């Protein structure tokens, strides 16, 4: 159960403290309770008090790190994004085995692009053990070459140890423990310093296995939600998250793994639907049979929308974006840095087939009218962008298309940018295709 500031204060020792009732101590306690300060910053707490307070002030869902690159899972404090924000984005993985590893690993390489300053790629490779240890280890070796975090999907302790010996520097997730083997698998996970995946035939057995692992001192865990049915897996995801966040059930306070490849084998459309469902509803790591660009584009876009702070709009980096192979002689256009506006406008520009240099200036992440009303989009800000980015030295075309909803800026822009022809676009982006094809300059 999380402690309030006053509870923390009460646990502060009365000895070796100049004045445990002073405002400074009280302020420290309140700030520590809110997560603004680490408990360890207090020089007067004993080791026992630090242990008690450290556990009590942890988030209800433990933050787990996997992979050599330090991918974070869990750490969540709310059930719904709008309550505050989610902490650790869902990771996507593809399942491989000895028979299909070569083709699937090549396919994984193809999904790697950037969207709004974030790299979009398949972060994990789930290596499935199918009974042949030599073939399994060979697949592990091939997967390591890809540089992604590995999930070792194996129940055999001997094969698991051999795979960990190969992949120990990768810091894989050992998805191996259940009620029958959790002691042996926990020893391996602790020995190699990796997170341990835990599964159970029922929710009760999963809880009991986790509790037994915690009694052994292992709290570096990920909960495998199983694959019995879509209904059952979804119910587990929701019940586990609510139990951890609302009821303070620490044994369910761990991130979750959803293997869509096992829930809907051979059905890529259903797996994509499940991936989208569990991105919204509590899947920390989602495994699929494969992922094409057509699947990745909407899934990564959804994830980016869900795992951004709702109080901070998504922004595109300011700069000059050539559309349709635009060069120094192509038309110029400008809009704001609000990500949704950028993608709508750039999409319509691409559909037109007309080469355009799109200028994105810093407008605070607001939409066109909001930015204009807030003074973030003005004739001065556009002219400043053009000067600071040496646009006139890079681009010879002097025709600038501005959003139709800020047509009022036309006259002032012509004053600020001598020699430029300011063209007012339609109010709606959907009209840009027809407008550009008919434009005579």
PDB file of N, CA and C in Angstrom, residues 282-375:
ATOM      1  N   UNK A 282      -3.353  -2.753 -21.610  1.00  0.00           N
ATOM      2  CA  UNK A 282      -2.462  -3.316 -20.613  1.00  0.00           C
ATOM      3  C   UNK A 282      -1.494  -4.398 -21.059  1.00  0.00           C
ATOM      4  N   UNK A 283      -1.224  -4.502 -22.340  1.00  0.00           N
ATOM      5  CA  UNK A 283      -0.168  -5.408 -22.772  1.00  0.00           C
ATOM      6  C   UNK A 283       1.169  -4.683 -22.789  1.00  0.00           C
ATOM      7  N   UNK A 284       2.110  -5.114 -21.990  1.00  0.00           N
ATOM      8  CA  UNK A 284       3.425  -4.468 -21.949  1.00  0.00           C
ATOM      9  C   UNK A 284       4.332  -4.948 -23.076  1.00  0.00           C
ATOM     10  N   UNK A 285       4.181  -6.214 -23.445  1.00  0.00           N
ATOM     11  CA  UNK A 285       4.951  -6.815 -24.540  1.00  0.00           C
ATOM     12  C   UNK A 285       4.006  -7.703 -25.335  1.00  0.00           C
ATOM     13  N   UNK A 286       3.874  -7.447 -26.631  1.00  0.00           N
ATOM     14  CA  UNK A 286       2.945  -8.186 -27.485  1.00  0.00           C
ATOM     15  C   UNK A 286       3.736  -8.919 -28.562  1.00  0.00           C
ATOM     16  N   UNK A 287       3.503 -10.228 -28.666  1.00  0.00           N
ATOM     17  CA  UNK A 287       4.197 -11.071 -29.635  1.00  0.00           C
ATOM     18  C   UNK A 287       3.241 -11.448 -30.761  1.00  0.00           C
ATOM     19  N   UNK A 288       3.709 -11.335 -32.008  1.00  0.00           N
ATOM     20  CA  UNK A 288       2.919 -11.705 -33.179  1.00  0.00           C
ATOM     21  C   UNK A 288       3.692 -12.712 -34.025  1.00  0.00           C
ATOM     22  N   UNK A 289       2.965 -13.386 -34.939  1.00  0.00           N
ATOM     23  CA  UNK A 289       3.628 -14.325 -35.844  1.00  0.00           C
ATOM     24  C   UNK A 289       4.604 -13.621 -36.766  1.00  0.00           C
ATOM     25  N   UNK A 290       4.169 -12.475 -37.279  1.00  0.00           N
ATOM     26  CA  UNK A 290       4.996 -11.648 -38.145  1.00  0.00           C
ATOM     27  C   UNK A 290       4.369 -10.263 -38.178  1.00  0.00           C
ATOM     28  N   UNK A 291       5.077  -9.322 -38.795  1.00  0.00           N
ATOM     29  CA  UNK A 291       4.534  -7.980 -38.891  1.00  0.00           C
ATOM     30  C   UNK A 291       4.979  -7.358 -40.205  1.00  0.00           C
ATOM     31  N   UNK A 292       4.001  -7.057 -41.043  1.00  0.00           N
ATOM     32  CA  UNK A 292       4.277  -6.377 -42.306  1.00  0.00           C
ATOM     33  C   UNK A 292       4.215  -4.872 -42.081  1.00  0.00           C
ATOM     34  N   UNK A 293       4.649  -4.117 -43.086  1.00  0.00           N
ATOM     35  CA  UNK A 293       4.583  -2.656 -42.969  1.00  0.00           C
ATOM     36  C   UNK A 293       3.135  -2.210 -42.808  1.00  0.00           C
ATOM     37  N   UNK A 294       2.220  -2.897 -43.512  1.00  0.00           N
ATOM     38  CA  UNK A 294       0.803  -2.542 -43.433  1.00  0.00           C
ATOM     39  C   UNK A 294       0.253  -2.759 -42.029  1.00  0.00           C
ATOM     40  N   UNK A 295       0.780  -3.750 -41.309  1.00  0.00           N
ATOM     41  CA  UNK A 295       0.377  -3.963 -39.916  1.00  0.00           C
ATOM     42  C   UNK A 295       1.072  -2.973 -38.984  1.00  0.00           C
ATOM     43  N   UNK A 296       2.347  -2.728 -39.248  1.00  0.00           N
ATOM     44  CA  UNK A 296       3.143  -1.895 -38.344  1.00  0.00           C
ATOM     45  C   UNK A 296       2.683  -0.445 -38.327  1.00  0.00           C
ATOM     46  N   UNK A 297       2.346   0.100 -39.488  1.00  0.00           N
ATOM     47  CA  UNK A 297       2.024   1.522 -39.573  1.00  0.00           C
ATOM     48  C   UNK A 297       0.900   1.927 -38.623  1.00  0.00           C
ATOM     49  N   UNK A 298      -0.261   1.248 -38.642  1.00  0.00           N
ATOM     50  CA  UNK A 298      -1.312   1.635 -37.694  1.00  0.00           C
ATOM     51  C   UNK A 298      -0.988   1.283 -36.249  1.00  0.00           C
ATOM     52  N   UNK A 299      -0.304   0.154 -36.022  1.00  0.00           N
ATOM     53  CA  UNK A 299       0.005  -0.237 -34.654  1.00  0.00           C
ATOM     54  C   UNK A 299       0.973   0.736 -33.991  1.00  0.00           C
ATOM     55  N   UNK A 300       2.026   1.116 -34.709  1.00  0.00           N
ATOM     56  CA  UNK A 300       2.986   2.056 -34.134  1.00  0.00           C
ATOM     57  C   UNK A 300       2.363   3.433 -33.960  1.00  0.00           C
ATOM     58  N   UNK A 301       1.492   3.818 -34.903  1.00  0.00           N
ATOM     59  CA  UNK A 301       0.796   5.098 -34.756  1.00  0.00           C
ATOM     60  C   UNK A 301      -0.108   5.108 -33.539  1.00  0.00           C
ATOM     61  N   UNK A 302      -0.845   4.008 -33.329  1.00  0.00           N
ATOM     62  CA  UNK A 302      -1.697   3.885 -32.144  1.00  0.00           C
ATOM     63  C   UNK A 302      -0.866   3.947 -30.876  1.00  0.00           C
ATOM     64  N   UNK A 303       0.226   3.197 -30.855  1.00  0.00           N
ATOM     65  CA  UNK A 303       1.077   3.180 -29.666  1.00  0.00           C
ATOM     66  C   UNK A 303       1.616   4.569 -29.348  1.00  0.00           C
ATOM     67  N   UNK A 304       2.040   5.272 -30.379  1.00  0.00           N
ATOM     68  CA  UNK A 304       2.587   6.604 -30.143  1.00  0.00           C
ATOM     69  C   UNK A 304       1.530   7.550 -29.581  1.00  0.00           C
ATOM     70  N   UNK A 305       0.292   7.401 -30.063  1.00  0.00           N
ATOM     71  CA  UNK A 305      -0.781   8.239 -29.542  1.00  0.00           C
ATOM     72  C   UNK A 305      -1.116   7.904 -28.090  1.00  0.00           C
ATOM     73  N   UNK A 306      -1.126   6.609 -27.769  1.00  0.00           N
ATOM     74  CA  UNK A 306      -1.496   6.180 -26.424  1.00  0.00           C
ATOM     75  C   UNK A 306      -0.410   6.522 -25.404  1.00  0.00           C
ATOM     76  N   UNK A 307       0.841   6.368 -25.797  1.00  0.00           N
ATOM     77  CA  UNK A 307       1.934   6.540 -24.837  1.00  0.00           C
ATOM     78  C   UNK A 307       2.629   7.888 -24.968  1.00  0.00           C
ATOM     79  N   UNK A 308       1.843   8.916 -25.197  1.00  0.00           N
ATOM     80  CA  UNK A 308       2.346  10.279 -25.079  1.00  0.00           C
ATOM     81  C   UNK A 308       1.531  10.979 -24.015  1.00  0.00           C
ATOM     82  N   UNK A 309       2.119  11.971 -23.382  1.00  0.00           N
ATOM     83  CA  UNK A 309       1.432  12.714 -22.331  1.00  0.00           C
ATOM     84  C   UNK A 309       0.250  13.452 -22.935  1.00  0.00           C
ATOM     85  N   UNK A 310      -0.991  13.184 -22.461  1.00  0.00           N
ATOM     86  CA  UNK A 310      -2.156  13.859 -23.047  1.00  0.00           C
ATOM     87  C   UNK A 310      -2.138  15.372 -22.846  1.00  0.00           C
ATOM     88  N   UNK A 311      -1.303  15.839 -21.907  1.00  0.00           N
ATOM     89  CA  UNK A 311      -1.208  17.280 -21.682  1.00  0.00           C
ATOM     90  C   UNK A 311      -0.211  17.959 -22.623  1.00  0.00           C
ATOM     91  N   UNK A 312       0.557  17.141 -23.360  1.00  0.00           N
ATOM     92  CA  UNK A 312       1.572  17.702 -24.253  1.00  0.00           C
ATOM     93  C   UNK A 312       1.304  17.236 -25.680  1.00  0.00           C
ATOM     94  N   UNK A 313       0.950  18.146 -26.577  1.00  0.00           N
ATOM     95  CA  UNK A 313       0.636  17.734 -27.948  1.00  0.00           C
ATOM     96  C   UNK A 313       1.856  17.166 -28.664  1.00  0.00           C
ATOM     97  N   UNK A 314       1.599  16.230 -29.570  1.00  0.00           N
ATOM     98  CA  UNK A 314       2.671  15.646 -30.374  1.00  0.00           C
ATOM     99  C   UNK A 314       3.090  16.646 -31.431  1.00  0.00           C
ATOM    100  N   UNK A 315       4.393  16.861 -31.540  1.00  0.00           N
ATOM    101  CA  UNK A 315       4.917  17.886 -32.440  1.00  0.00           C
ATOM    102  C   UNK A 315       5.880  17.290 -33.458  1.00  0.00           C
ATOM    103  N   UNK A 316       5.913  17.924 -34.619  1.00  0.00           N
ATOM    104  CA  UNK A 316       6.881  17.603 -35.652  1.00  0.00           C
ATOM    105  C   UNK A 316       8.055  18.565 -35.514  1.00  0.00           C
ATOM    106  N   UNK A 317       9.240  18.086 -35.748  1.00  0.00           N
ATOM    107  CA  UNK A 317      10.417  18.951 -35.674  1.00  0.00           C
ATOM    108  C   UNK A 317      10.330  20.057 -36.725  1.00  0.00           C
ATOM    109  N   UNK A 318      10.578  21.308 -36.338  1.00  0.00           N
ATOM    110  CA  UNK A 318      10.603  22.391 -37.335  1.00  0.00           C
ATOM    111  C   UNK A 318      11.659  22.128 -38.400  1.00  0.00           C
ATOM    112  N   UNK A 319      11.356  22.501 -39.637  1.00  0.00           N
ATOM    113  CA  UNK A 319      12.304  22.304 -40.723  1.00  0.00           C
ATOM    114  C   UNK A 319      11.638  22.417 -42.075  1.00  0.00           C
ATOM    115  N   UNK A 320      12.397  22.123 -43.102  1.00  0.00           N
ATOM    116  CA  UNK A 320      11.893  22.152 -44.484  1.00  0.00           C
ATOM    117  C   UNK A 320      11.706  20.706 -44.935  1.00  0.00           C
ATOM    118  N   UNK A 321      10.497  20.352 -45.312  1.00  0.00           N
ATOM    119  CA  UNK A 321      10.166  18.984 -45.701  1.00  0.00           C
ATOM    120  C   UNK A 321       9.819  18.940 -47.190  1.00  0.00           C
ATOM    121  N   UNK A 322      10.729  18.390 -48.026  1.00  0.00           N
ATOM    122  CA  UNK A 322      10.420  18.274 -49.460  1.00  0.00           C
ATOM    123  C   UNK A 322       9.371  17.178 -49.693  1.00  0.00           C
ATOM    124  N   UNK A 323       8.297  17.539 -50.366  1.00  0.00           N
ATOM    125  CA  UNK A 323       7.224  16.593 -50.680  1.00  0.00           C
ATOM    126  C   UNK A 323       7.243  16.314 -52.187  1.00  0.00           C
ATOM    127  N   UNK A 324       7.062  15.059 -52.550  1.00  0.00           N
ATOM    128  CA  UNK A 324       7.031  14.649 -53.968  1.00  0.00           C
ATOM    129  C   UNK A 324       8.304  15.029 -54.720  1.00  0.00           C
ATOM    130  N   UNK A 325       9.455  14.867 -54.042  1.00  0.00           N
ATOM    131  CA  UNK A 325      10.735  15.140 -54.699  1.00  0.00           C
ATOM    132  C   UNK A 325      10.980  16.614 -54.979  1.00  0.00           C
ATOM    133  N   UNK A 326      10.458  17.498 -54.147  1.00  0.00           N
ATOM    134  CA  UNK A 326      10.618  18.945 -54.360  1.00  0.00           C
ATOM    135  C   UNK A 326      12.088  19.346 -54.357  1.00  0.00           C
ATOM    136  N   UNK A 327      12.426  20.350 -55.196  1.00  0.00           N
ATOM    137  CA  UNK A 327      13.786  20.891 -55.235  1.00  0.00           C
ATOM    138  C   UNK A 327      13.732  22.397 -55.035  1.00  0.00           C
ATOM    139  N   UNK A 328      14.840  23.087 -55.354  1.00  0.00           N
ATOM    140  CA  UNK A 328      14.923  24.532 -55.095  1.00  0.00           C
ATOM    141  C   UNK A 328      13.972  25.350 -55.958  1.00  0.00           C
ATOM    142  N   UNK A 329      13.425  24.751 -56.984  1.00  0.00           N
ATOM    143  CA  UNK A 329      12.510  25.498 -57.869  1.00  0.00           C
ATOM    144  C   UNK A 329      11.042  25.195 -57.588  1.00  0.00           C
ATOM    145  N   UNK A 330      10.772  24.374 -56.591  1.00  0.00           N
ATOM    146  CA  UNK A 330       9.392  23.950 -56.323  1.00  0.00           C
ATOM    147  C   UNK A 330       8.649  24.953 -55.464  1.00  0.00           C
ATOM    148  N   UNK A 331       7.324  24.876 -55.520  1.00  0.00           N
ATOM    149  CA  UNK A 331       6.451  25.705 -54.691  1.00  0.00           C
ATOM    150  C   UNK A 331       6.791  25.553 -53.218  1.00  0.00           C
ATOM    151  N   UNK A 332       6.451  26.580 -52.442  1.00  0.00           N
ATOM    152  CA  UNK A 332       6.643  26.533 -50.993  1.00  0.00           C
ATOM    153  C   UNK A 332       5.273  26.612 -50.306  1.00  0.00           C
ATOM    154  N   UNK A 333       5.160  25.958 -49.175  1.00  0.00           N
ATOM    155  CA  UNK A 333       3.936  26.015 -48.374  1.00  0.00           C
ATOM    156  C   UNK A 333       4.330  25.951 -46.907  1.00  0.00           C
ATOM    157  N   UNK A 334       3.435  26.397 -46.039  1.00  0.00           N
ATOM    158  CA  UNK A 334       3.743  26.355 -44.619  1.00  0.00           C
ATOM    159  C   UNK A 334       2.521  25.940 -43.820  1.00  0.00           C
ATOM    160  N   UNK A 335       2.760  25.284 -42.707  1.00  0.00           N
ATOM    161  CA  UNK A 335       1.712  24.975 -41.740  1.00  0.00           C
ATOM    162  C   UNK A 335       2.357  24.827 -40.368  1.00  0.00           C
ATOM    163  N   UNK A 336       1.571  24.441 -39.377  1.00  0.00           N
ATOM    164  CA  UNK A 336       2.065  24.382 -38.000  1.00  0.00           C
ATOM    165  C   UNK A 336       2.733  23.040 -37.699  1.00  0.00           C
ATOM    166  N   UNK A 337       3.327  22.936 -36.499  1.00  0.00           N
ATOM    167  CA  UNK A 337       4.059  21.727 -36.118  1.00  0.00           C
ATOM    168  C   UNK A 337       3.213  20.708 -35.367  1.00  0.00           C
ATOM    169  N   UNK A 338       1.922  20.965 -35.203  1.00  0.00           N
ATOM    170  CA  UNK A 338       1.031  19.981 -34.585  1.00  0.00           C
ATOM    171  C   UNK A 338       1.022  18.731 -35.467  1.00  0.00           C
ATOM    172  N   UNK A 339       1.339  17.571 -34.876  1.00  0.00           N
ATOM    173  CA  UNK A 339       1.569  16.365 -35.667  1.00  0.00           C
ATOM    174  C   UNK A 339       0.379  15.985 -36.536  1.00  0.00           C
ATOM    175  N   UNK A 340      -0.830  16.075 -35.979  1.00  0.00           N
ATOM    176  CA  UNK A 340      -2.010  15.693 -36.750  1.00  0.00           C
ATOM    177  C   UNK A 340      -2.170  16.595 -37.970  1.00  0.00           C
ATOM    178  N   UNK A 341      -1.984  17.898 -37.786  1.00  0.00           N
ATOM    179  CA  UNK A 341      -2.083  18.829 -38.915  1.00  0.00           C
ATOM    180  C   UNK A 341      -1.031  18.505 -39.962  1.00  0.00           C
ATOM    181  N   UNK A 342       0.190  18.252 -39.506  1.00  0.00           N
ATOM    182  CA  UNK A 342       1.270  17.938 -40.456  1.00  0.00           C
ATOM    183  C   UNK A 342       0.928  16.729 -41.303  1.00  0.00           C
ATOM    184  N   UNK A 343       0.466  15.645 -40.658  1.00  0.00           N
ATOM    185  CA  UNK A 343       0.207  14.419 -41.418  1.00  0.00           C
ATOM    186  C   UNK A 343      -0.976  14.574 -42.368  1.00  0.00           C
ATOM    187  N   UNK A 344      -1.980  15.342 -41.975  1.00  0.00           N
ATOM    188  CA  UNK A 344      -3.112  15.570 -42.881  1.00  0.00           C
ATOM    189  C   UNK A 344      -2.664  16.391 -44.083  1.00  0.00           C
ATOM    190  N   UNK A 345      -1.959  17.489 -43.819  1.00  0.00           N
ATOM    191  CA  UNK A 345      -1.533  18.381 -44.903  1.00  0.00           C
ATOM    192  C   UNK A 345      -0.519  17.683 -45.805  1.00  0.00           C
ATOM    193  N   UNK A 346       0.481  17.057 -45.217  1.00  0.00           N
ATOM    194  CA  UNK A 346       1.509  16.400 -46.047  1.00  0.00           C
ATOM    195  C   UNK A 346       0.906  15.260 -46.864  1.00  0.00           C
ATOM    196  N   UNK A 347      -0.082  14.556 -46.292  1.00  0.00           N
ATOM    197  CA  UNK A 347      -0.743  13.487 -47.026  1.00  0.00           C
ATOM    198  C   UNK A 347      -1.486  14.000 -48.250  1.00  0.00           C
ATOM    199  N   UNK A 348      -2.173  15.129 -48.097  1.00  0.00           N
ATOM    200  CA  UNK A 348      -2.893  15.707 -49.236  1.00  0.00           C
ATOM    201  C   UNK A 348      -1.908  16.266 -50.276  1.00  0.00           C
ATOM    202  N   UNK A 349      -0.808  16.824 -49.810  1.00  0.00           N
ATOM    203  CA  UNK A 349       0.210  17.304 -50.746  1.00  0.00           C
ATOM    204  C   UNK A 349       0.786  16.138 -51.551  1.00  0.00           C
ATOM    205  N   UNK A 350       1.035  15.031 -50.885  1.00  0.00           N
ATOM    206  CA  UNK A 350       1.554  13.855 -51.593  1.00  0.00           C
ATOM    207  C   UNK A 350       0.545  13.340 -52.616  1.00  0.00           C
ATOM    208  N   UNK A 351      -0.731  13.356 -52.251  1.00  0.00           N
ATOM    209  CA  UNK A 351      -1.761  12.880 -53.180  1.00  0.00           C
ATOM    210  C   UNK A 351      -1.842  13.748 -54.431  1.00  0.00           C
ATOM    211  N   UNK A 352      -1.505  15.019 -54.295  1.00  0.00           N
ATOM    212  CA  UNK A 352      -1.591  15.920 -55.448  1.00  0.00           C
ATOM    213  C   UNK A 352      -0.537  15.608 -56.499  1.00  0.00           C
ATOM    214  N   UNK A 353       0.593  15.034 -56.044  1.00  0.00           N
ATOM    215  CA  UNK A 353       1.690  14.752 -56.962  1.00  0.00           C
ATOM    216  C   UNK A 353       2.514  15.964 -57.323  1.00  0.00           C
ATOM    217  N   UNK A 354       2.180  17.127 -56.784  1.00  0.00           N
ATOM    218  CA  UNK A 354       2.891  18.372 -57.087  1.00  0.00           C
ATOM    219  C   UNK A 354       4.067  18.530 -56.127  1.00  0.00           C
ATOM    220  N   UNK A 355       5.285  18.746 -56.605  1.00  0.00           N
ATOM    221  CA  UNK A 355       6.422  18.963 -55.711  1.00  0.00           C
ATOM    222  C   UNK A 355       6.248  20.242 -54.887  1.00  0.00           C
ATOM    223  N   UNK A 356       6.381  20.125 -53.579  1.00  0.00           N
ATOM    224  CA  UNK A 356       6.186  21.267 -52.675  1.00  0.00           C
ATOM    225  C   UNK A 356       7.213  21.181 -51.551  1.00  0.00           C
ATOM    226  N   UNK A 357       7.828  22.307 -51.224  1.00  0.00           N
ATOM    227  CA  UNK A 357       8.673  22.407 -50.029  1.00  0.00           C
ATOM    228  C   UNK A 357       7.804  22.891 -48.881  1.00  0.00           C
ATOM    229  N   UNK A 358       7.561  22.010 -47.921  1.00  0.00           N
ATOM    230  CA  UNK A 358       6.677  22.336 -46.800  1.00  0.00           C
ATOM    231  C   UNK A 358       7.496  22.861 -45.628  1.00  0.00           C
ATOM    232  N   UNK A 359       7.217  24.106 -45.217  1.00  0.00           N
ATOM    233  CA  UNK A 359       7.916  24.728 -44.084  1.00  0.00           C
ATOM    234  C   UNK A 359       7.117  24.440 -42.806  1.00  0.00           C
ATOM    235  N   UNK A 360       7.794  23.877 -41.817  1.00  0.00           N
ATOM    236  CA  UNK A 360       7.185  23.652 -40.504  1.00  0.00           C
ATOM    237  C   UNK A 360       7.932  24.511 -39.496  1.00  0.00           C
ATOM    238  N   UNK A 361       7.249  25.506 -38.982  1.00  0.00           N
ATOM    239  CA  UNK A 361       7.865  26.375 -37.972  1.00  0.00           C
ATOM    240  C   UNK A 361       7.355  25.998 -36.587  1.00  0.00           C
ATOM    241  N   UNK A 362       8.021  26.465 -35.568  1.00  0.00           N
ATOM    242  CA  UNK A 362       7.640  26.171 -34.185  1.00  0.00           C
ATOM    243  C   UNK A 362       6.384  26.959 -33.831  1.00  0.00           C
ATOM    244  N   UNK A 363       5.255  26.237 -33.699  1.00  0.00           N
ATOM    245  CA  UNK A 363       3.992  26.886 -33.341  1.00  0.00           C
ATOM    246  C   UNK A 363       3.456  26.350 -32.020  1.00  0.00           C
ATOM    247  N   UNK A 364       4.342  25.795 -31.207  1.00  0.00           N
ATOM    248  CA  UNK A 364       3.948  25.334 -29.878  1.00  0.00           C
ATOM    249  C   UNK A 364       3.163  24.046 -29.856  1.00  0.00           C
ATOM    250  N   UNK A 365       3.092  23.352 -31.012  1.00  0.00           N
ATOM    251  CA  UNK A 365       2.322  22.108 -31.064  1.00  0.00           C
ATOM    252  C   UNK A 365       0.835  22.333 -31.169  1.00  0.00           C
ATOM    253  N   UNK A 366       0.422  23.556 -31.531  1.00  0.00           N
ATOM    254  CA  UNK A 366      -1.001  23.873 -31.642  1.00  0.00           C
ATOM    255  C   UNK A 366      -1.503  23.682 -33.070  1.00  0.00           C
ATOM    256  N   UNK A 367      -2.822  23.570 -33.219  1.00  0.00           N
ATOM    257  CA  UNK A 367      -3.446  23.567 -34.533  1.00  0.00           C
ATOM    258  C   UNK A 367      -3.386  24.979 -35.110  1.00  0.00           C
ATOM    259  N   UNK A 368      -3.767  25.119 -36.380  1.00  0.00           N
ATOM    260  CA  UNK A 368      -3.573  26.394 -37.083  1.00  0.00           C
ATOM    261  C   UNK A 368      -4.263  27.558 -36.369  1.00  0.00           C
ATOM    262  N   UNK A 369      -5.560  27.450 -36.141  1.00  0.00           N
ATOM    263  CA  UNK A 369      -6.288  28.562 -35.530  1.00  0.00           C
ATOM    264  C   UNK A 369      -5.873  28.797 -34.084  1.00  0.00           C
ATOM    265  N   UNK A 370      -5.617  27.720 -33.349  1.00  0.00           N
ATOM    266  CA  UNK A 370      -5.173  27.883 -31.959  1.00  0.00           C
ATOM    267  C   UNK A 370      -3.813  28.572 -31.900  1.00  0.00           C
ATOM    268  N   UNK A 371      -2.900  28.156 -32.786  1.00  0.00           N
ATOM    269  CA  UNK A 371      -1.573  28.782 -32.831  1.00  0.00           C
ATOM    270  C   UNK A 371      -1.678  30.255 -33.212  1.00  0.00           C
ATOM    271  N   UNK A 372      -2.554  30.553 -34.166  1.00  0.00           N
ATOM    272  CA  UNK A 372      -2.731  31.960 -34.566  1.00  0.00           C
ATOM    273  C   UNK A 372      -3.304  32.783 -33.411  1.00  0.00           C
ATOM    274  N   UNK A 373      -4.317  32.235 -32.710  1.00  0.00           N
ATOM    275  CA  UNK A 373      -4.929  32.964 -31.598  1.00  0.00           C
ATOM    276  C   UNK A 373      -3.949  33.162 -30.451  1.00  0.00           C
ATOM    277  N   UNK A 374      -3.020  32.207 -30.275  1.00  0.00           N
ATOM    278  CA  UNK A 374      -2.044  32.300 -29.185  1.00  0.00           C
ATOM    279  C   UNK A 374      -0.805  33.111 -29.580  1.00  0.00           C
ATOM    280  N   UNK A 375      -0.772  33.583 -30.814  1.00  0.00           N
ATOM    281  CA  UNK A 375       0.376  34.363 -31.266  1.00  0.00           C
ATOM    282  C   UNK A 375       1.567  33.517 -31.665  1.00  0.00           C
TER     283      UNK A 375
END
